[in-house]
Amino acid sequence: MKKDYLIRAMTINKEIRVLVARSTELVKQAQQAHQTTPVATAALGRTLTAGVLMGSMLKSGKEISLAISGDGPLQRIVVHANQYGEVRGYVTNPQIELLENELGKLDVARAIGQGSLTIKKDLGLKDPYQGSVPLVSGEIGDDLTYYFTKSEQTPSAVGLGILVNPDCSVKAAGGFIIQLMPEAAEETITQLEENLAEIDSVSKLIGQGLSPEKLLEKLLVGFEFKILTEREIEFKCICSQRRMKRLVSSLGEEDLREIIEEDEQVEIKCHFCNQGYQFSKEEFEDILATNPKEEN
Ligand SMILES: [Zn+2]
């Protein structure tokens, strides 16, 4: 098994920033955790890959969240990532039917439908940053490109690719984000546009087993560049019995009583990784006893 990792690079002229990731193993884990069918795997996998790349641009200890809401069968995709290469996420309907477009490719756009993309970042300020744009394609990469340009005023290109085997397992996954710095010269922009026009689809390149370094070389043909960071990335949740207990405690007294009356043992599953946590009737009674009583 090859470890997943991302690299962050900058051209020597400091006009282009690039992030590239191989995310095969983390998308595999997400597919297994959520038992996603191929279109859902592609949609969630692309969002996870974008999330982990965007997370790496954050300052320490903070999180970024991406939420895609659409009127298609997938409904909603939510991804949280931090700057340490850890990402988690889910899709509301992981087991939708296979959707293919006229080219025989997984039709992520149709699975998502019309809707919006919302990014939230905790920047350590009083209120978290929030930016939202309507979906322009539903293919996620293009929607993020639009988001960066519109909401963050940073001209960018985002490429995301997930390849799924006929048995529903993940064959390969990866992606990139390229951003132009404000002082970028006209020649830089022209050269970069040529490179992007020349390049094969990300899924194809990743499927050929191209490493992030090789992908970076293809993206930055004609530029001198330096790799600034290399970091392992993984699908990793932050849930625990304690966190779940806190979540349960936040339910209203009435809801808690109802659960206790129905079952001796309750399993609560984490949305983000599908891990189940068991709570006995006694534990629920405990929570009820220690919870501050609701007024009236
Ligand atoms: Zn979890």
mmCIF file of C-alpha atoms and ligand atoms in Angstrom:
data_model
loop_
_atom_site.group_PDB
_atom_site.id
_atom_site.type_symbol
_atom_site.label_atom_id
_atom_site.label_comp_id
_atom_site.label_asym_id
_atom_site.label_seq_id
_atom_site.Cartn_x
_atom_site.Cartn_y
_atom_site.Cartn_z
ATOM 1 C CA MET A 1 0.000 0.000 0.000
ATOM 2 C CA LYS A 2 1.371 3.381 -1.009
ATOM 3 C CA LYS A 3 0.771 6.067 1.575
ATOM 4 C CA ASP A 4 -1.332 9.053 0.609
ATOM 5 C CA TYR A 5 0.326 12.425 0.751
ATOM 6 C CA LEU A 6 0.107 15.945 -0.524
ATOM 7 C CA ILE A 7 2.762 18.363 -1.657
ATOM 8 C CA ARG A 8 2.695 22.117 -1.703
ATOM 9 C CA ALA A 9 4.874 23.980 -4.160
ATOM 10 C CA MET A 10 5.552 27.518 -5.302
ATOM 11 C CA THR A 11 7.130 28.750 -8.508
ATOM 12 C CA ILE A 12 10.475 30.502 -8.017
ATOM 13 C CA ASN A 13 8.918 33.740 -9.350
ATOM 14 C CA LYS A 14 6.348 33.382 -6.509
ATOM 15 C CA GLU A 15 3.443 33.828 -8.922
ATOM 16 C CA ILE A 16 1.868 30.381 -8.717
ATOM 17 C CA ARG A 17 1.034 28.200 -5.756
ATOM 18 C CA VAL A 18 0.217 24.519 -6.342
ATOM 19 C CA LEU A 19 -1.119 21.769 -4.104
ATOM 20 C CA VAL A 20 -1.233 18.191 -5.336
ATOM 21 C CA ALA A 21 -2.440 15.074 -3.530
ATOM 22 C CA ARG A 22 -2.695 11.374 -4.000
ATOM 23 C CA SER A 23 -5.722 10.364 -1.926
ATOM 24 C CA THR A 24 -6.373 6.768 -3.010
ATOM 25 C CA GLU A 25 -6.186 5.174 0.433
ATOM 26 C CA LEU A 26 -8.271 7.813 2.192
ATOM 27 C CA VAL A 27 -11.014 7.610 -0.409
ATOM 28 C CA LYS A 28 -10.876 3.809 -0.087
ATOM 29 C CA GLN A 29 -11.412 4.149 3.648
ATOM 30 C CA ALA A 30 -14.308 6.533 3.167
ATOM 31 C CA GLN A 31 -15.864 4.172 0.615
ATOM 32 C CA GLN A 32 -15.620 1.282 3.072
ATOM 33 C CA ALA A 33 -16.851 3.287 6.056
ATOM 34 C CA HIS A 34 -19.917 4.572 4.249
ATOM 35 C CA GLN A 35 -20.404 1.715 1.761
ATOM 36 C CA THR A 36 -20.807 4.238 -1.020
ATOM 37 C CA THR A 37 -21.892 3.221 -4.505
ATOM 38 C CA PRO A 38 -19.654 4.468 -7.377
ATOM 39 C CA VAL A 39 -21.251 7.880 -8.046
ATOM 40 C CA ALA A 40 -21.382 8.627 -4.323
ATOM 41 C CA THR A 41 -17.760 7.480 -4.000
ATOM 42 C CA ALA A 42 -16.699 9.833 -6.776
ATOM 43 C CA ALA A 43 -18.612 12.785 -5.303
ATOM 44 C CA LEU A 44 -17.486 12.208 -1.715
ATOM 45 C CA GLY A 45 -13.943 11.320 -2.830
ATOM 46 C CA ARG A 46 -13.572 14.524 -4.828
ATOM 47 C CA THR A 47 -14.851 16.614 -1.926
ATOM 48 C CA LEU A 48 -12.555 14.833 0.568
ATOM 49 C CA THR A 49 -9.559 15.379 -1.718
ATOM 50 C CA ALA A 50 -10.386 19.062 -2.172
ATOM 51 C CA GLY A 51 -10.986 19.379 1.578
ATOM 52 C CA VAL A 52 -7.641 17.943 2.578
ATOM 53 C CA LEU A 53 -5.866 20.211 0.064
ATOM 54 C CA MET A 54 -7.720 23.282 1.327
ATOM 55 C CA GLY A 55 -7.126 22.241 4.927
ATOM 56 C CA SER A 56 -3.379 22.285 4.317
ATOM 57 C CA MET A 57 -3.612 26.004 3.557
ATOM 58 C CA LEU A 58 -4.973 26.775 7.040
ATOM 59 C CA LYS A 59 -3.043 28.086 9.988
ATOM 60 C CA SER A 60 -2.451 25.665 12.838
ATOM 61 C CA GLY A 61 -5.239 24.098 14.835
ATOM 62 C CA LYS A 62 -8.059 25.340 12.678
ATOM 63 C CA GLU A 63 -10.619 23.514 10.579
ATOM 64 C CA ILE A 64 -12.264 24.014 7.255
ATOM 65 C CA SER A 65 -15.613 22.612 6.232
ATOM 66 C CA LEU A 66 -17.072 22.133 2.778
ATOM 67 C CA ALA A 67 -20.777 21.529 2.350
ATOM 68 C CA ILE A 68 -22.400 20.814 -0.975
ATOM 69 C CA SER A 69 -26.184 20.827 -0.986
ATOM 70 C CA GLY A 70 -28.074 19.883 -4.086
ATOM 71 C CA ASP A 71 -31.493 18.799 -5.263
ATOM 72 C CA GLY A 72 -30.087 15.588 -6.794
ATOM 73 C CA PRO A 73 -30.284 12.126 -5.148
ATOM 74 C CA LEU A 74 -27.054 12.554 -3.132
ATOM 75 C CA GLN A 75 -28.609 15.521 -1.295
ATOM 76 C CA ARG A 76 -25.704 16.715 0.784
ATOM 77 C CA ILE A 77 -21.951 16.164 1.085
ATOM 78 C CA VAL A 78 -20.127 17.426 4.162
ATOM 79 C CA VAL A 79 -16.352 17.359 4.620
ATOM 80 C CA HIS A 80 -14.192 18.659 7.475
ATOM 81 C CA ALA A 81 -10.412 18.919 7.263
ATOM 82 C CA ASN A 82 -7.546 20.379 9.240
ATOM 83 C CA GLN A 83 -4.046 21.478 8.378
ATOM 84 C CA TYR A 84 -2.504 18.227 9.606
ATOM 85 C CA GLY A 85 -3.742 16.244 6.641
ATOM 86 C CA GLU A 86 -6.742 14.757 8.432
ATOM 87 C CA VAL A 87 -10.085 14.751 6.686
ATOM 88 C CA ARG A 88 -13.500 13.226 7.362
ATOM 89 C CA GLY A 89 -16.826 13.415 5.623
ATOM 90 C CA TYR A 90 -20.119 11.902 4.597
ATOM 91 C CA VAL A 91 -22.821 12.016 2.008
ATOM 92 C CA THR A 92 -26.519 11.938 2.940
ATOM 93 C CA ASN A 93 -27.406 9.142 0.513
ATOM 94 C CA PRO A 94 -24.311 6.955 0.099
ATOM 95 C CA GLN A 95 -26.104 4.213 -1.804
ATOM 96 C CA ILE A 96 -27.746 5.889 -4.743
ATOM 97 C CA GLU A 97 -28.121 4.092 -8.046
ATOM 98 C CA LEU A 98 -25.421 4.161 -10.650
ATOM 99 C CA LEU A 99 -25.644 7.287 -12.756
ATOM 100 C CA GLU A 100 -23.619 7.530 -15.934
ATOM 101 C CA ASN A 101 -23.522 10.326 -18.457
ATOM 102 C CA GLU A 102 -23.523 9.944 -22.232
ATOM 103 C CA LEU A 103 -19.743 9.348 -22.175
ATOM 104 C CA GLY A 104 -20.188 6.388 -19.832
ATOM 105 C CA LYS A 105 -18.605 8.320 -16.969
ATOM 106 C CA LEU A 106 -19.996 8.549 -13.454
ATOM 107 C CA ASP A 107 -22.421 11.451 -13.548
ATOM 108 C CA VAL A 108 -21.540 13.351 -10.390
ATOM 109 C CA ALA A 109 -23.235 16.521 -11.641
ATOM 110 C CA ARG A 110 -26.593 14.760 -12.001
ATOM 111 C CA ALA A 111 -26.187 13.035 -8.639
ATOM 112 C CA ILE A 112 -25.687 16.430 -6.983
ATOM 113 C CA GLY A 113 -28.090 18.533 -9.037
ATOM 114 C CA GLN A 114 -28.658 22.258 -8.577
ATOM 115 C CA GLY A 115 -27.594 23.814 -5.327
ATOM 116 C CA SER A 116 -24.814 25.528 -3.475
ATOM 117 C CA LEU A 117 -21.303 25.116 -2.138
ATOM 118 C CA THR A 118 -20.521 26.583 1.262
ATOM 119 C CA ILE A 119 -17.067 26.876 2.785
ATOM 120 C CA LYS A 120 -16.519 27.682 6.449
ATOM 121 C CA LYS A 121 -13.135 28.401 7.988
ATOM 122 C CA ASP A 122 -12.302 28.945 11.588
ATOM 123 C CA LEU A 123 -9.625 31.606 11.372
ATOM 124 C CA GLY A 124 -9.463 32.226 15.092
ATOM 125 C CA LEU A 125 -11.534 35.387 14.771
ATOM 126 C CA LYS A 126 -14.768 36.001 16.624
ATOM 127 C CA ASP A 127 -16.893 34.751 13.756
ATOM 128 C CA PRO A 128 -15.775 32.026 11.374
ATOM 129 C CA TYR A 129 -15.282 32.973 7.738
ATOM 130 C CA GLN A 130 -18.092 31.757 5.512
ATOM 131 C CA GLY A 131 -18.394 31.876 1.743
ATOM 132 C CA SER A 132 -21.140 30.419 -0.386
ATOM 133 C CA VAL A 133 -21.613 30.154 -4.144
ATOM 134 C CA PRO A 134 -24.238 28.529 -6.339
ATOM 135 C CA LEU A 135 -23.075 25.314 -8.023
ATOM 136 C CA VAL A 136 -21.987 26.087 -11.574
ATOM 137 C CA SER A 137 -21.431 22.517 -12.758
ATOM 138 C CA GLY A 138 -21.967 20.061 -9.910
ATOM 139 C CA GLU A 139 -18.710 18.310 -10.854
ATOM 140 C CA ILE A 140 -17.111 19.827 -7.701
ATOM 141 C CA GLY A 141 -13.734 20.786 -9.268
ATOM 142 C CA ASP A 142 -15.308 23.502 -11.409
ATOM 143 C CA ASP A 143 -17.495 24.606 -8.527
ATOM 144 C CA LEU A 144 -14.450 25.103 -6.326
ATOM 145 C CA THR A 145 -12.681 26.962 -9.128
ATOM 146 C CA TYR A 146 -15.676 29.296 -9.237
ATOM 147 C CA TYR A 147 -15.707 29.617 -5.449
ATOM 148 C CA PHE A 148 -12.019 30.605 -5.271
ATOM 149 C CA THR A 149 -12.396 33.211 -7.989
ATOM 150 C CA LYS A 150 -15.709 34.630 -6.810
ATOM 151 C CA SER A 151 -15.519 34.377 -3.026
ATOM 152 C CA GLU A 152 -11.796 34.562 -2.312
ATOM 153 C CA GLN A 153 -10.826 36.647 -5.368
ATOM 154 C CA THR A 154 -8.053 34.166 -6.158
ATOM 155 C CA PRO A 155 -7.947 32.946 -9.755
ATOM 156 C CA SER A 156 -7.565 29.175 -9.428
ATOM 157 C CA ALA A 157 -7.884 25.875 -11.207
ATOM 158 C CA VAL A 158 -9.042 22.765 -9.390
ATOM 159 C CA GLY A 159 -8.739 19.239 -10.767
ATOM 160 C CA LEU A 160 -10.105 16.221 -8.910
ATOM 161 C CA GLY A 161 -10.216 12.618 -10.053
ATOM 162 C CA ILE A 162 -11.569 9.407 -8.566
ATOM 163 C CA LEU A 163 -11.454 6.076 -10.375
ATOM 164 C CA VAL A 164 -13.792 3.320 -9.213
ATOM 165 C CA ASN A 165 -13.353 -0.385 -10.040
ATOM 166 C CA PRO A 166 -16.288 -2.448 -11.405
ATOM 167 C CA ASP A 167 -16.623 -4.103 -7.952
ATOM 168 C CA CYS A 168 -17.233 -0.618 -6.408
ATOM 169 C CA SER A 169 -13.819 -0.436 -4.724
ATOM 170 C CA VAL A 170 -11.593 2.613 -5.282
ATOM 171 C CA LYS A 171 -8.849 2.234 -7.882
ATOM 172 C CA ALA A 172 -7.171 5.603 -7.603
ATOM 173 C CA ALA A 173 -7.831 9.121 -6.331
ATOM 174 C CA GLY A 174 -6.101 12.457 -6.352
ATOM 175 C CA GLY A 175 -6.311 16.094 -7.234
ATOM 176 C CA PHE A 176 -4.725 19.512 -7.437
ATOM 177 C CA ILE A 177 -5.380 23.167 -6.704
ATOM 178 C CA ILE A 178 -3.418 25.839 -8.587
ATOM 179 C CA GLN A 179 -3.647 29.465 -7.528
ATOM 180 C CA LEU A 180 -2.339 32.610 -9.127
ATOM 181 C CA MET A 181 -0.828 35.148 -6.798
ATOM 182 C CA PRO A 182 -2.090 38.729 -7.240
ATOM 183 C CA GLU A 183 1.155 39.938 -8.847
ATOM 184 C CA ALA A 184 1.209 37.214 -11.519
ATOM 185 C CA ALA A 185 2.506 38.443 -14.885
ATOM 186 C CA GLU A 186 0.565 38.083 -18.120
ATOM 187 C CA GLU A 187 3.102 35.560 -19.527
ATOM 188 C CA THR A 188 2.697 33.420 -16.419
ATOM 189 C CA ILE A 189 -1.048 33.288 -16.898
ATOM 190 C CA THR A 190 -0.707 32.424 -20.592
ATOM 191 C CA GLN A 191 1.816 29.646 -19.931
ATOM 192 C CA LEU A 192 -0.297 28.187 -17.145
ATOM 193 C CA GLU A 193 -3.402 28.204 -19.318
ATOM 194 C CA GLU A 194 -1.456 26.327 -22.006
ATOM 195 C CA ASN A 195 -0.316 23.741 -19.473
ATOM 196 C CA LEU A 196 -3.842 23.198 -18.206
ATOM 197 C CA ALA A 197 -5.189 22.858 -21.742
ATOM 198 C CA GLU A 198 -2.517 20.256 -22.550
ATOM 199 C CA ILE A 199 -2.973 18.113 -19.488
ATOM 200 C CA ASP A 200 -5.043 14.902 -19.473
ATOM 201 C CA SER A 201 -7.906 14.526 -17.018
ATOM 202 C CA VAL A 202 -6.753 14.044 -13.430
ATOM 203 C CA SER A 203 -8.482 10.664 -13.133
ATOM 204 C CA LYS A 204 -6.573 9.426 -16.160
ATOM 205 C CA LEU A 205 -3.231 10.667 -14.831
ATOM 206 C CA ILE A 206 -3.866 9.294 -11.361
ATOM 207 C CA GLY A 207 -5.051 6.020 -12.905
ATOM 208 C CA GLN A 208 -1.730 5.742 -14.709
ATOM 209 C CA GLY A 209 -0.107 5.790 -11.287
ATOM 210 C CA LEU A 210 1.418 9.243 -11.696
ATOM 211 C CA SER A 211 2.909 10.479 -8.425
ATOM 212 C CA PRO A 212 2.023 13.933 -7.055
ATOM 213 C CA GLU A 213 5.542 15.079 -8.014
ATOM 214 C CA LYS A 214 5.073 13.989 -11.631
ATOM 215 C CA LEU A 215 1.660 15.624 -11.768
ATOM 216 C CA LEU A 216 3.214 18.808 -10.407
ATOM 217 C CA GLU A 217 5.847 18.725 -13.171
ATOM 218 C CA LYS A 218 3.127 18.464 -15.785
ATOM 219 C CA LEU A 219 1.162 21.347 -14.284
ATOM 220 C CA LEU A 220 4.212 23.578 -14.078
ATOM 221 C CA VAL A 221 5.886 22.935 -17.441
ATOM 222 C CA GLY A 222 8.012 25.985 -18.287
ATOM 223 C CA PHE A 223 8.308 27.176 -14.673
ATOM 224 C CA GLU A 224 11.009 26.712 -12.091
ATOM 225 C CA PHE A 225 9.515 25.689 -8.789
ATOM 226 C CA LYS A 226 10.274 24.534 -5.311
ATOM 227 C CA ILE A 227 8.431 21.965 -3.176
ATOM 228 C CA LEU A 228 7.715 23.627 0.174
ATOM 229 C CA THR A 229 5.888 20.932 2.114
ATOM 230 C CA GLU A 230 5.146 17.258 1.870
ATOM 231 C CA ARG A 231 2.604 15.784 4.247
ATOM 232 C CA GLU A 232 0.854 12.468 4.775
ATOM 233 C CA ILE A 233 -2.909 12.651 4.559
ATOM 234 C CA GLU A 234 -5.590 10.332 5.905
ATOM 235 C CA PHE A 235 -9.284 9.775 6.461
ATOM 236 C CA LYS A 236 -9.541 10.341 10.180
ATOM 237 C CA CYS A 237 -12.466 11.142 12.384
ATOM 238 C CA ILE A 238 -12.446 12.907 15.729
ATOM 239 C CA CYS A 239 -15.354 11.022 17.264
ATOM 240 C CA SER A 240 -15.077 9.149 20.572
ATOM 241 C CA GLN A 241 -17.361 7.686 23.226
ATOM 242 C CA ARG A 242 -16.936 10.928 25.180
ATOM 243 C CA ARG A 243 -17.825 13.172 22.263
ATOM 244 C CA MET A 244 -20.846 11.035 21.490
ATOM 245 C CA LYS A 245 -21.934 11.239 25.104
ATOM 246 C CA ARG A 246 -21.739 15.008 24.881
ATOM 247 C CA LEU A 247 -23.816 14.899 21.746
ATOM 248 C CA VAL A 248 -26.393 12.693 23.453
ATOM 249 C CA SER A 249 -26.420 15.056 26.434
ATOM 250 C CA SER A 250 -27.383 17.892 24.142
ATOM 251 C CA LEU A 251 -30.647 16.133 23.235
ATOM 252 C CA GLY A 252 -33.757 17.337 24.988
ATOM 253 C CA GLU A 253 -35.077 15.451 28.012
ATOM 254 C CA GLU A 254 -38.114 14.305 26.098
ATOM 255 C CA ASP A 255 -36.042 12.756 23.302
ATOM 256 C CA LEU A 256 -33.823 10.998 25.818
ATOM 257 C CA ARG A 257 -36.807 9.545 27.706
ATOM 258 C CA GLU A 258 -38.275 8.305 24.469
ATOM 259 C CA ILE A 259 -35.040 6.484 23.542
ATOM 260 C CA ILE A 260 -34.762 4.875 26.971
ATOM 261 C CA GLU A 261 -38.318 3.628 26.885
ATOM 262 C CA GLU A 262 -37.784 1.980 23.521
ATOM 263 C CA ASP A 263 -34.451 0.215 23.929
ATOM 264 C CA GLU A 264 -32.194 -1.362 26.530
ATOM 265 C CA GLN A 265 -29.114 -0.645 24.532
ATOM 266 C CA VAL A 266 -28.713 2.202 22.099
ATOM 267 C CA GLU A 267 -26.192 2.466 19.306
ATOM 268 C CA ILE A 268 -25.393 5.910 18.036
ATOM 269 C CA LYS A 269 -23.459 6.198 14.823
ATOM 270 C CA CYS A 270 -21.058 8.953 13.907
ATOM 271 C CA HIS A 271 -22.174 10.723 10.720
ATOM 272 C CA PHE A 272 -18.635 11.301 9.551
ATOM 273 C CA CYS A 273 -17.170 7.788 9.795
ATOM 274 C CA ASN A 274 -20.123 5.528 10.607
ATOM 275 C CA GLN A 275 -18.463 4.225 13.769
ATOM 276 C CA GLY A 276 -21.085 2.974 16.233
ATOM 277 C CA TYR A 277 -21.075 3.829 19.946
ATOM 278 C CA GLN A 278 -23.071 1.804 22.452
ATOM 279 C CA PHE A 279 -24.928 3.354 25.333
ATOM 280 C CA SER A 280 -26.724 1.331 27.982
ATOM 281 C CA LYS A 281 -30.012 2.304 29.554
ATOM 282 C CA GLU A 282 -28.111 3.143 32.751
ATOM 283 C CA GLU A 283 -25.845 5.558 30.944
ATOM 284 C CA PHE A 284 -28.853 7.312 29.510
ATOM 285 C CA GLU A 285 -30.381 7.531 32.983
ATOM 286 C CA ASP A 286 -27.104 9.027 34.176
ATOM 287 C CA ILE A 287 -27.112 11.635 31.454
ATOM 288 C CA LEU A 288 -30.696 12.517 32.322
ATOM 289 C CA ALA A 289 -29.838 12.796 35.999
ATOM 290 C CA THR A 290 -26.876 15.120 35.425
ATOM 291 C CA ASN A 291 -28.394 17.234 32.657
ATOM 292 C CA PRO A 292 -29.667 20.580 33.813
ATOM 293 C CA LYS A 293 -33.434 20.421 33.681
ATOM 294 C CA GLU A 294 -35.086 22.364 30.929
ATOM 295 C CA GLU A 295 -37.107 25.297 32.111
ATOM 296 C CA ASN A 296 -40.766 24.486 32.142
HETATM 297 ZN ZN ZN B 1 -16.550 9.496 13.517
#
